[in-house]
Structure formats: structure tokens, C-alpha cells
C-alpha positions as semicolon CSV with decimal commas, in nm:
position;residue;x (nm);y (nm);z (nm)
1;M;-10,522;-13,657;-20,124
2;E;-10,677;-13,403;-19,886
3;I;-10,409;-13,269;-19,646
4;R;-10,603;-13,345;-19,324
5;T;-10,668;-13,697;-19,444
6;L;-10,289;-13,741;-19,517
7;I;-10,184;-13,623;-19,177
8;N;-10,435;-13,855;-19,012
9;R;-10,295;-14,147;-19,217
10;L;-9,949;-14,049;-19,119
11;A;-10,041;-14,053;-18,747
12;D;-10,219;-14,392;-18,775
13;E;-9,985;-14,689;-18,714
14;G;-10,174;-14,903;-18,964
15;T;-10,148;-14,666;-19,254
16;R;-9,821;-14,481;-19,160
17;P;-9,583;-14,702;-19,355
18;Q;-9,765;-14,673;-19,691
19;T;-9,810;-14,296;-19,633
20;E;-9,451;-14,244;-19,567
21;R;-9,370;-14,432;-19,895
22;F;-9,624;-14,216;-20,074
23;L;-9,454;-13,894;-19,937
24;A;-9,103;-14,018;-20,027
25;E;-9,204;-14,115;-20,385
26;R;-9,468;-13,855;-20,476
27;G;-9,441;-13,594;-20,205
28;T;-9,399;-13,320;-20,453
29;E;-9,764;-13,372;-20,559
30;V;-9,874;-13,249;-20,210
31;L;-9,586;-13,018;-20,132
32;G;-9,789;-12,699;-20,244
33;P;-10,086;-12,789;-20,014
34;L;-9,863;-12,877;-19,732
35;L;-9,678;-12,545;-19,760
36;A;-10,013;-12,358;-19,779
37;E;-10,131;-12,533;-19,462
38;L;-9,807;-12,450;-19,285
39;A;-9,821;-12,100;-19,391
40;D;-10,174;-12,047;-19,272
41;P;-10,175;-11,876;-18,932
42;G;-10,514;-12,005;-18,851
43;S;-10,447;-12,368;-18,941
44;D;-10,491;-12,630;-18,666
45;V;-10,332;-12,909;-18,881
46;D;-9,988;-13,009;-18,757
47;C;-9,829;-13,113;-19,093
48;V;-9,469;-13,060;-18,981
49;A;-9,390;-13,432;-18,965
50;A;-9,496;-13,475;-19,335
51;F;-9,222;-13,264;-19,452
52;R;-8,954;-13,496;-19,323
53;H;-9,062;-13,761;-19,572
54;V;-9,094;-13,521;-19,858
55;G;-8,722;-13,449;-19,813
56;D;-8,505;-13,245;-20,032
57;A;-8,779;-13,100;-20,236
58;A;-8,911;-12,915;-19,932
59;F;-8,587;-12,764;-19,833
60;D;-8,583;-12,448;-20,049
61;P;-8,956;-12,372;-20,016
62;L;-8,931;-12,403;-19,621
63;T;-8,620;-12,174;-19,637
64;E;-8,815;-11,917;-19,825
65;L;-9,107;-11,939;-19,590
66;I;-8,884;-11,889;-19,290
67;A;-8,722;-11,589;-19,458
68;T;-9,048;-11,415;-19,561
69;A;-9,322;-11,514;-19,317
70;E;-9,447;-11,250;-19,078
71;D;-9,652;-11,446;-18,838
72;H;-9,435;-11,585;-18,552
73;E;-9,626;-11,917;-18,528
74;V;-9,585;-11,973;-18,886
75;I;-9,210;-11,913;-18,860
76;R;-9,191;-12,149;-18,561
77;R;-9,368;-12,431;-18,742
78;A;-9,161;-12,374;-19,055
79;C;-8,839;-12,392;-18,854
80;R;-8,949;-12,720;-18,696
81;A;-9,019;-12,863;-19,037
82;F;-8,690;-12,722;-19,176
83;T;-8,468;-12,891;-18,909
84;G;-8,648;-13,216;-18,932
85;L;-8,589;-13,281;-19,300
86;D;-8,405;-13,591;-19,409
87;V;-8,146;-13,428;-19,640
88;E;-7,777;-13,419;-19,682
89;A;-7,578;-13,217;-19,428
90;S;-7,432;-13,011;-19,716
91;R;-7,777;-12,859;-19,765
92;Y;-7,781;-12,715;-19,417
93;L;-7,412;-12,609;-19,445
94;A;-7,503;-12,406;-19,754
95;A;-7,782;-12,241;-19,564
96;T;-7,548;-12,119;-19,296
97;R;-7,473;-11,849;-19,539
98;H;-7,827;-11,753;-19,621
99;P;-7,910;-11,384;-19,603
100;H;-8,170;-11,423;-19,331
101;A;-8,041;-11,473;-18,981
102;T;-8,320;-11,708;-18,865
103;V;-8,235;-11,950;-19,147
104;R;-7,866;-11,930;-19,066
105;W;-7,933;-11,996;-18,694
106;H;-8,132;-12,313;-18,758
107;A;-7,891;-12,432;-19,033
108;V;-7,598;-12,393;-18,790
109;D;-7,802;-12,577;-18,525
110;M;-7,789;-12,886;-18,742
111;M;-7,406;-12,876;-18,750
112;H;-7,338;-13,056;-18,411
113;G;-7,115;-13,339;-18,298
114;E;-6,964;-13,557;-18,569
115;T;-7,153;-13,396;-18,842
116;G;-7,030;-13,056;-18,738
117;L;-6,673;-13,185;-18,710
118;A;-6,694;-13,324;-19,064
119;H;-6,778;-12,979;-19,196
120;A;-6,593;-12,772;-18,938
121;R;-6,373;-12,575;-19,174
122;E;-6,669;-12,473;-19,386
123;L;-6,852;-12,369;-19,060
124;L;-6,579;-12,140;-18,936
125;P;-6,736;-11,821;-19,090
126;A;-7,041;-11,865;-18,871
127;L;-6,831;-11,793;-18,570
128;A;-6,802;-11,436;-18,694
129;D;-7,149;-11,400;-18,818
130;P;-7,291;-11,043;-18,798
131;D;-7,587;-11,181;-18,595
132;H;-7,516;-11,234;-18,213
133;H;-7,748;-11,531;-18,192
134;V;-7,590;-11,713;-18,494
135;R;-7,239;-11,664;-18,348
136;Q;-7,356;-11,806;-18,019
137;Q;-7,517;-12,108;-18,188
138;A;-7,191;-12,161;-18,382
139;L;-6,996;-12,146;-18,057
140;W;-7,208;-12,409;-17,905
141;K;-7,179;-12,634;-18,212
142;F;-6,798;-12,614;-18,211
143;G;-6,811;-12,697;-17,833
144;S;-7,005;-13,009;-17,921
145;M;-6,734;-13,126;-18,166
146;G;-6,488;-13,221;-17,896
147;P;-6,112;-13,185;-17,887
148;D;-6,057;-13,326;-18,250
149;V;-6,151;-12,977;-18,374
150;L;-5,883;-12,801;-18,181
151;P;-5,607;-12,839;-18,443
152;L;-5,831;-12,656;-18,698
153;L;-5,904;-12,384;-18,438
154;H;-5,531;-12,347;-18,359
155;E;-5,441;-12,318;-18,723
156;T;-5,721;-12,056;-18,784
157;R;-5,617;-11,855;-18,474
158;R;-5,262;-11,824;-18,632
159;T;-5,375;-11,750;-18,986
160;A;-5,712;-11,574;-18,976
161;K;-5,752;-11,199;-18,936
162;G;-6,023;-10,970;-18,796
163;E;-6,334;-11,079;-18,615
164;L;-6,295;-11,445;-18,716
165;R;-5,951;-11,459;-18,549
166;R;-6,109;-11,305;-18,231
167;Q;-6,404;-11,539;-18,229
168;V;-6,179;-11,849;-18,277
169;L;-6,007;-11,772;-17,950
170;V;-6,349;-11,789;-17,783
171;A;-6,420;-12,109;-17,962
172;Q;-6,098;-12,262;-17,822
173;L;-6,206;-12,178;-17,476
174;E;-6,555;-12,333;-17,546
175;V;-6,396;-12,649;-17,665
176;G;-6,112;-12,695;-17,423
177;G;-6,096;-12,419;-17,167
178;P;-5,791;-12,207;-17,093
179;D;-5,547;-12,498;-17,081
180;V;-5,565;-12,530;-17,461
181;L;-5,465;-12,181;-17,548
182;S;-5,124;-12,079;-17,658
183;A;-4,897;-11,927;-17,402
184;S;-4,920;-11,591;-17,578
185;D;-5,300;-11,601;-17,578
186;R;-5,311;-11,700;-17,216
187;A;-5,079;-11,424;-17,114
188;M;-5,296;-11,175;-17,318
189;L;-5,616;-11,281;-17,151
190;D;-5,461;-11,263;-16,813
191;R;-5,343;-10,906;-16,878
192;F;-5,693;-10,815;-17,001
193;V;-5,862;-10,965;-16,694
194;R;-5,620;-10,795;-16,451
195;S;-5,682;-10,465;-16,622
196;K;-6,055;-10,494;-16,538
197;V;-6,015;-10,613;-16,180
198;D;-5,924;-10,279;-16,021
199;D;-6,235;-10,103;-16,167
200;D;-6,452;-10,391;-16,058
201;E;-6,354;-10,359;-15,687
202;W;-6,604;-10,096;-15,621
203;T;-6,917;-10,249;-15,779
204;F;-7,140;-10,542;-15,660
205;E;-7,272;-10,764;-15,928
206;P;-7,587;-10,968;-15,845
207;M;-7,541;-11,331;-15,939
208;H;-7,757;-11,585;-16,091
209;L;-7,790;-11,856;-15,842
210;C;-7,800;-12,229;-15,918
211;G;-7,598;-12,456;-15,693
212;G;-7,445;-12,438;-15,347
213;W;-7,210;-12,192;-15,184
214;F;-7,030;-12,131;-14,854
215;A;-7,029;-11,810;-14,661
216;L;-6,745;-11,771;-14,417
217;R;-6,717;-11,489;-14,166
218;T;-6,365;-11,373;-14,264
219;G;-6,194;-11,125;-14,494
220;D;-5,879;-11,335;-14,501
221;Q;-5,908;-11,478;-14,867
222;A;-5,572;-11,656;-14,829
223;A;-5,687;-11,842;-14,531
224;V;-5,988;-11,952;-14,712
225;L;-5,785;-12,089;-14,996
226;S;-5,562;-12,266;-14,761
227;V;-5,839;-12,430;-14,560
228;M;-6,022;-12,546;-14,865
229;G;-5,719;-12,668;-15,044
230;L;-5,743;-12,433;-15,328
231;T;-5,436;-12,311;-15,522
232;D;-5,323;-12,121;-15,829
233;P;-5,565;-11,831;-15,754
234;M;-5,630;-11,604;-16,062
235;P;-5,781;-11,263;-16,008
236;V;-6,122;-11,232;-16,166
237;T;-6,398;-10,979;-16,202
238;K;-6,721;-11,061;-16,024
239;V;-6,885;-11,127;-16,360
240;L;-6,612;-11,370;-16,460
241;G;-6,623;-11,547;-16,128
242;A;-6,993;-11,596;-16,141
243;S;-6,973;-11,694;-16,514
244;A;-6,723;-11,971;-16,427
245;W;-6,935;-12,110;-16,147
246;N;-7,259;-12,114;-16,367
247;N;-7,065;-12,260;-16,660
248;D;-6,924;-12,544;-16,448
249;H;-7,250;-12,613;-16,278
250;H;-7,465;-12,624;-16,591
251;M;-7,217;-12,801;-16,820
252;W;-7,330;-13,155;-16,924
253;A;-7,039;-13,388;-16,842
254;K;-6,957;-13,731;-16,729
255;D;-6,860;-13,782;-16,365
256;E;-6,505;-13,878;-16,458
257;E;-6,451;-13,548;-16,645
258;H;-6,430;-13,345;-16,318
259;V;-6,611;-13,029;-16,422
260;R;-6,795;-12,912;-16,110
261;C;-6,521;-12,995;-15,886
262;A;-6,214;-12,848;-16,077
263;R;-6,228;-12,502;-15,956
264;A;-6,408;-12,258;-15,712
265;Y;-6,487;-11,887;-15,723
266;V;-6,369;-11,729;-15,398
267;T;-6,506;-11,368;-15,358
268;A;-6,374;-11,048;-15,226
269;A;-6,482;-10,962;-14,861
270;F;-6,834;-10,847;-14,843
271;D;-6,899;-10,690;-14,500
272;G;-6,650;-10,924;-14,355
273;W;-6,785;-11,229;-14,532
274;T;-6,608;-11,434;-14,800
275;L;-6,824;-11,650;-15,021
276;V;-6,706;-11,966;-15,199
277;F;-6,896;-12,095;-15,506
278;G;-6,818;-12,429;-15,642
279;E;-6,762;-12,787;-15,528
280;P;-6,418;-12,791;-15,332
281;F;-6,550;-13,081;-15,122
282;E;-6,716;-13,275;-15,401
283;H;-6,528;-13,592;-15,317
284;A;-6,545;-13,548;-14,944
285;T;-6,729;-13,810;-14,726
286;R;-6,855;-13,561;-14,484
287;P;-7,208;-13,415;-14,534
288;V;-7,273;-13,042;-14,544
289;P;-7,351;-12,996;-14,177
290;E;-7,018;-13,159;-14,077
291;L;-6,822;-12,944;-14,320
292;C;-6,996;-12,631;-14,186
293;A;-6,919;-12,737;-13,833
294;V;-6,548;-12,778;-13,908
295;L;-6,526;-12,451;-14,109
296;S;-6,686;-12,260;-13,823
297;K;-6,422;-12,381;-13,592
298;V;-6,178;-12,197;-13,805
299;F;-6,366;-11,885;-13,905
300;G;-6,610;-11,856;-13,617
301;E;-6,915;-11,880;-13,853
302;A;-6,970;-12,081;-14,150
303;H;-7,296;-12,105;-14,359
304;Y;-7,398;-12,317;-14,655
305;Y;-7,673;-12,203;-14,899
306;G;-7,817;-12,373;-15,197
307;M;-8,073;-12,277;-15,465
308;S;-8,176;-12,427;-15,798
309;C;-8,285;-12,235;-16,097
310;G;-8,482;-12,536;-16,223
311;D;-8,651;-12,741;-15,968
312;G;-8,714;-12,523;-15,657
313;W;-8,446;-12,666;-15,434
314;N;-8,341;-12,452;-15,137
315;A;-8,110;-12,529;-14,851
316;W;-7,931;-12,363;-14,565
317;C;-7,699;-12,463;-14,288
318;I;-7,584;-12,224;-14,007
319;A;-7,285;-12,321;-13,791
320;E;-7,098;-12,122;-13,525
321;D;-6,788;-12,224;-13,331
322;G;-6,811;-12,582;-13,437
323;E;-7,181;-12,632;-13,382
324;V;-7,460;-12,651;-13,634
325;L;-7,741;-12,430;-13,516
326;R;-7,981;-12,498;-13,803
327;Y;-7,996;-12,725;-14,109
328;Y;-8,270;-12,739;-14,371
329;D;-8,293;-12,900;-14,714
330;S;-8,618;-12,864;-14,908
331;F;-8,565;-13,201;-15,076
332;S;-8,506;-13,378;-14,734
333;P;-8,735;-13,176;-14,505
334;D;-8,761;-13,474;-14,246
335;D;-8,388;-13,439;-14,182
336;Q;-8,395;-13,066;-14,077
337;Y;-8,286;-12,994;-13,733
338;G;-8,206;-12,699;-13,504
339;E;-8,453;-12,422;-13,393
340;P;-8,610;-12,221;-13,673
341;L;-8,412;-11,910;-13,747
342;E;-8,548;-11,563;-13,677
343;A;-8,503;-11,502;-14,053
344;E;-8,753;-11,785;-14,127
345;E;-9,027;-11,628;-13,918
346;G;-9,341;-11,530;-14,108
347;L;-9,230;-11,711;-14,411
348;C;-9,328;-12,064;-14,544
349;L;-9,053;-12,327;-14,584
350;P;-9,022;-12,431;-14,942
351;H;-9,142;-12,789;-14,889
352;D;-9,459;-12,666;-14,724
353;Y;-9,759;-12,461;-14,879
354;D;-9,932;-12,181;-14,705
355;E;-10,130;-11,941;-14,938
356;D;-10,115;-11,684;-14,654
357;L;-9,729;-11,671;-14,630
358;D;-9,457;-11,580;-14,869
359;D;-9,212;-11,861;-14,949
360;C;-8,869;-11,868;-14,766
361;Y;-8,566;-11,887;-14,991
362;A;-8,205;-11,941;-14,921
363;T;-8,142;-11,578;-15,037
364;D;-8,381;-11,463;-14,763
365;I;-8,170;-11,628;-14,501
366;A;-7,845;-11,511;-14,661
367;E;-7,982;-11,155;-14,659
368;Q;-8,041;-11,157;-14,291
369;L;-7,741;-11,358;-14,167
370;S;-7,461;-11,300;-14,414
371;V;-7,451;-11,182;-14,771
372;N;-7,711;-11,231;-15,045
373;P;-7,507;-11,274;-15,365
374;A;-7,828;-11,203;-15,578
375;S;-7,887;-10,866;-15,414
376;T;-7,951;-10,570;-15,643
377;D;-7,904;-10,308;-15,371
378;F;-7,592;-10,425;-15,165
379;E;-7,447;-10,131;-14,999
380;G;-7,201;-10,280;-14,761
381;D;-6,823;-10,264;-14,745
382;M;-6,619;-10,441;-15,014
383;E;-6,249;-10,510;-14,992
384;G;-6,011;-10,696;-15,237
385;H;-6,111;-10,887;-15,544
386;G;-6,226;-11,240;-15,614
387;V;-6,016;-11,528;-15,758
388;L;-6,078;-11,844;-15,939
389;A;-5,871;-12,124;-15,774
390;L;-5,808;-12,480;-15,859
391;T;-5,906;-12,779;-15,643
392;Q;-5,701;-13,106;-15,642
393;C;-5,920;-13,220;-15,935
394;G;-5,842;-12,908;-16,127
395;R;-5,467;-12,949;-16,060
396;T;-5,490;-13,311;-16,183
397;H;-5,733;-13,287;-16,464
398;G;-5,706;-12,922;-16,578
399;S;-5,968;-12,636;-16,594
400;P;-6,317;-12,696;-16,732
401;R;-6,393;-12,597;-17,094
402;G;-6,624;-12,314;-17,157
403;A;-6,606;-11,958;-17,284
404;L;-6,676;-11,720;-16,996
405;T;-6,796;-11,364;-16,966
406;I;-6,544;-11,110;-16,832
């Protein structure tokens, strides 16, 4: 059967069942032409779906194509076909030891959830793979296995040596966070972070912004912790604090798992401003403007800023001495109030469109009125160091899982 005809029959609901049976029973007869079509950089025939029904016979040829092809589009199509095969998990598990890193990466990608948990012991070497991307993929897969994999990780941490022993520590953090570490490992990590904090005090690290944060006009970090109900502060580098915030904000979790609301990153003092990243008021009934008004009674000025890295959301709220001067949310533009800020002049609010004006972002407002945490050229005064501190949710439910960057 001509390949283009076969693909068309597979896409047609009326002929699809019999075509699938043909591929399952006699797919080896067309495997050569299918591979030739897939390996042709100029082909416009999408034959990826056909390989699934060919099954195990296509596994080794696709593996070889991924490892030897030079055209990026061919490799991409081959990888799609490879990860779509209906084969035993043991086939992918064996491929996690393939000499080619791209094959290993996609093989490891198939070891998630319950499938990964069933083969977790055999997957351990991937945590110490020589390729960074394979190691990261393996780390994510162990994170998807849930707490049932922790006994294996604890055992391996005690018995393994070298790079695997080090990477298993990272995997424990990915699966369960710092609360699942042994007392000795927690103490070791604490000493390591503290050794980095002093050197970190004199550098400003631009942050990736996705979520909301408060800016309070004070350098009194202890007062900020007290007012926001935050306890158990742990000194952190700026990179670690930002990593924790982004980890917690982007982690997929159910509402009852208390991830976003478990801890907050409270920065050092930047030009007399302290920033708070996280959701310390996640379960409060007061809206953002009311929270800013209350905080500004304590600190004189309290701002709230918000940005999203995915959908264009921007927001800001400016309060002084208990009064909200300006509130804007690009997703609820009709609810804005207060006079436009001087920092907004000459810019277009995110919900509008004006081809003659540049867009106005929360960082533009923060740059003018407080501190822009994404700045690449901050030259103001810095004092102290940041901390990660627990909210009531964190004290009750523990710290979020996730391996963080120090």
C-alpha cells in the first residue's frame, strides 16, 4: 500500500479501524517505507501516528534514526513517533541507557507517575546522567512519582556514592521538599546556604516575575515578618528566594495541598524598601486594595504589583498612610480607580491598544515608585539579606516540594 494512501485511510473514520488492524498485524511490511518517509526532510506526509500501531517492531529503527539523523525536523518527528509507540515500559527503560542523549531524554520522559514508580530503582542512574537535560528530565519524573518513592531515595542516599548520592538529595527535595530530608542533610544544606548569604549581600539579582508581590517602605524585616504573620525565617540568597517563589507559583497542585500559600520570600532592604513575594494573605477575605491600605498604615507606603509570564496580566496598587491612591488590574480594567500615576504618563495601559504608545507594565510603575525586582542595572543601597519564612499554612502543612537553585 502506498504510504500516502495508508495515512489518508488512517485519518478517515470509516477506514481507520481496518487500517489500524493492518498495521498491527502486517505493519512490518510497510515499516521500511514509513521510516523512509519519516527520514525525508522534504516530506509533507505526517506518518507519525502510523508507527504507534506498528508497535515494537518500530522501536529499534526509530531509536537508530533519532541517534543518527542530522536534520532537526526529522529528529523531531522521529522523537514524536518514538514516544507514541504502544510498547512495554521495559523497552523505554532499557533506552534510558542508550549512548545518545536525545534517546535517553525521551526514554526517561516515558517513566512518569505510576509507570516510573514501578521502575524507579532501575531509573536511579538517570539522576546522575552525564547530560544535564537528561538529569533534569529524570528529576521531574521522580517528582511525578509522589511520596511512595521516598523510601527508595532515602535508602539510596545512605548507600550510594559519588554523583548519584548527590543527585538523590536533589530528588528528595523535588519529591517532598526540605521536610523529608534527614536531620544531617538539612543541617548540611543550611550551613551551605548560610555560607553563600554573606557574599550575596552585595549583588542584585534580576528576578523572573510571574505572580504578585508587595513592596513596603521599610528596612525593618522583622516588622514585616511580624505584620504578615511569617515565622521560622531562614536566610537565603536572592537566587534561592526567587527560585522558591517561582517554584511555588508554577507548581501544579490541588488547592488543599497549600503550595502557593505555605511560605514567602522577604527580601533584604533595597533603597529602604522591603519586597514580599508569595501569598501570605491567600486565605484572607480582604481584597488587595484593602490589604495595601492596612499595610500602609503600618509602614507609611505599601504597594502591590502583579505580572504574569504567560497571559499578559499586570496589576498595581499604591497606598499611602491608609489610603489607596491608585488601583489597576488589566483583567478587571473597569474596577480601576484613583488618578493615573505620573509613571503611567505617555504609556498605554495593558488592557488598551495604542500603536503610538509603549505598553505600561507593573515593572515600569515599580521602577519609578519603589524597586523593580527585574532590573538589570539596580544601583541603590542594599542592606541585610533575604529570608524564606513560613505562613500559617506552612507551619501546619509543611514546606512545598521542589528542588531549588541556591
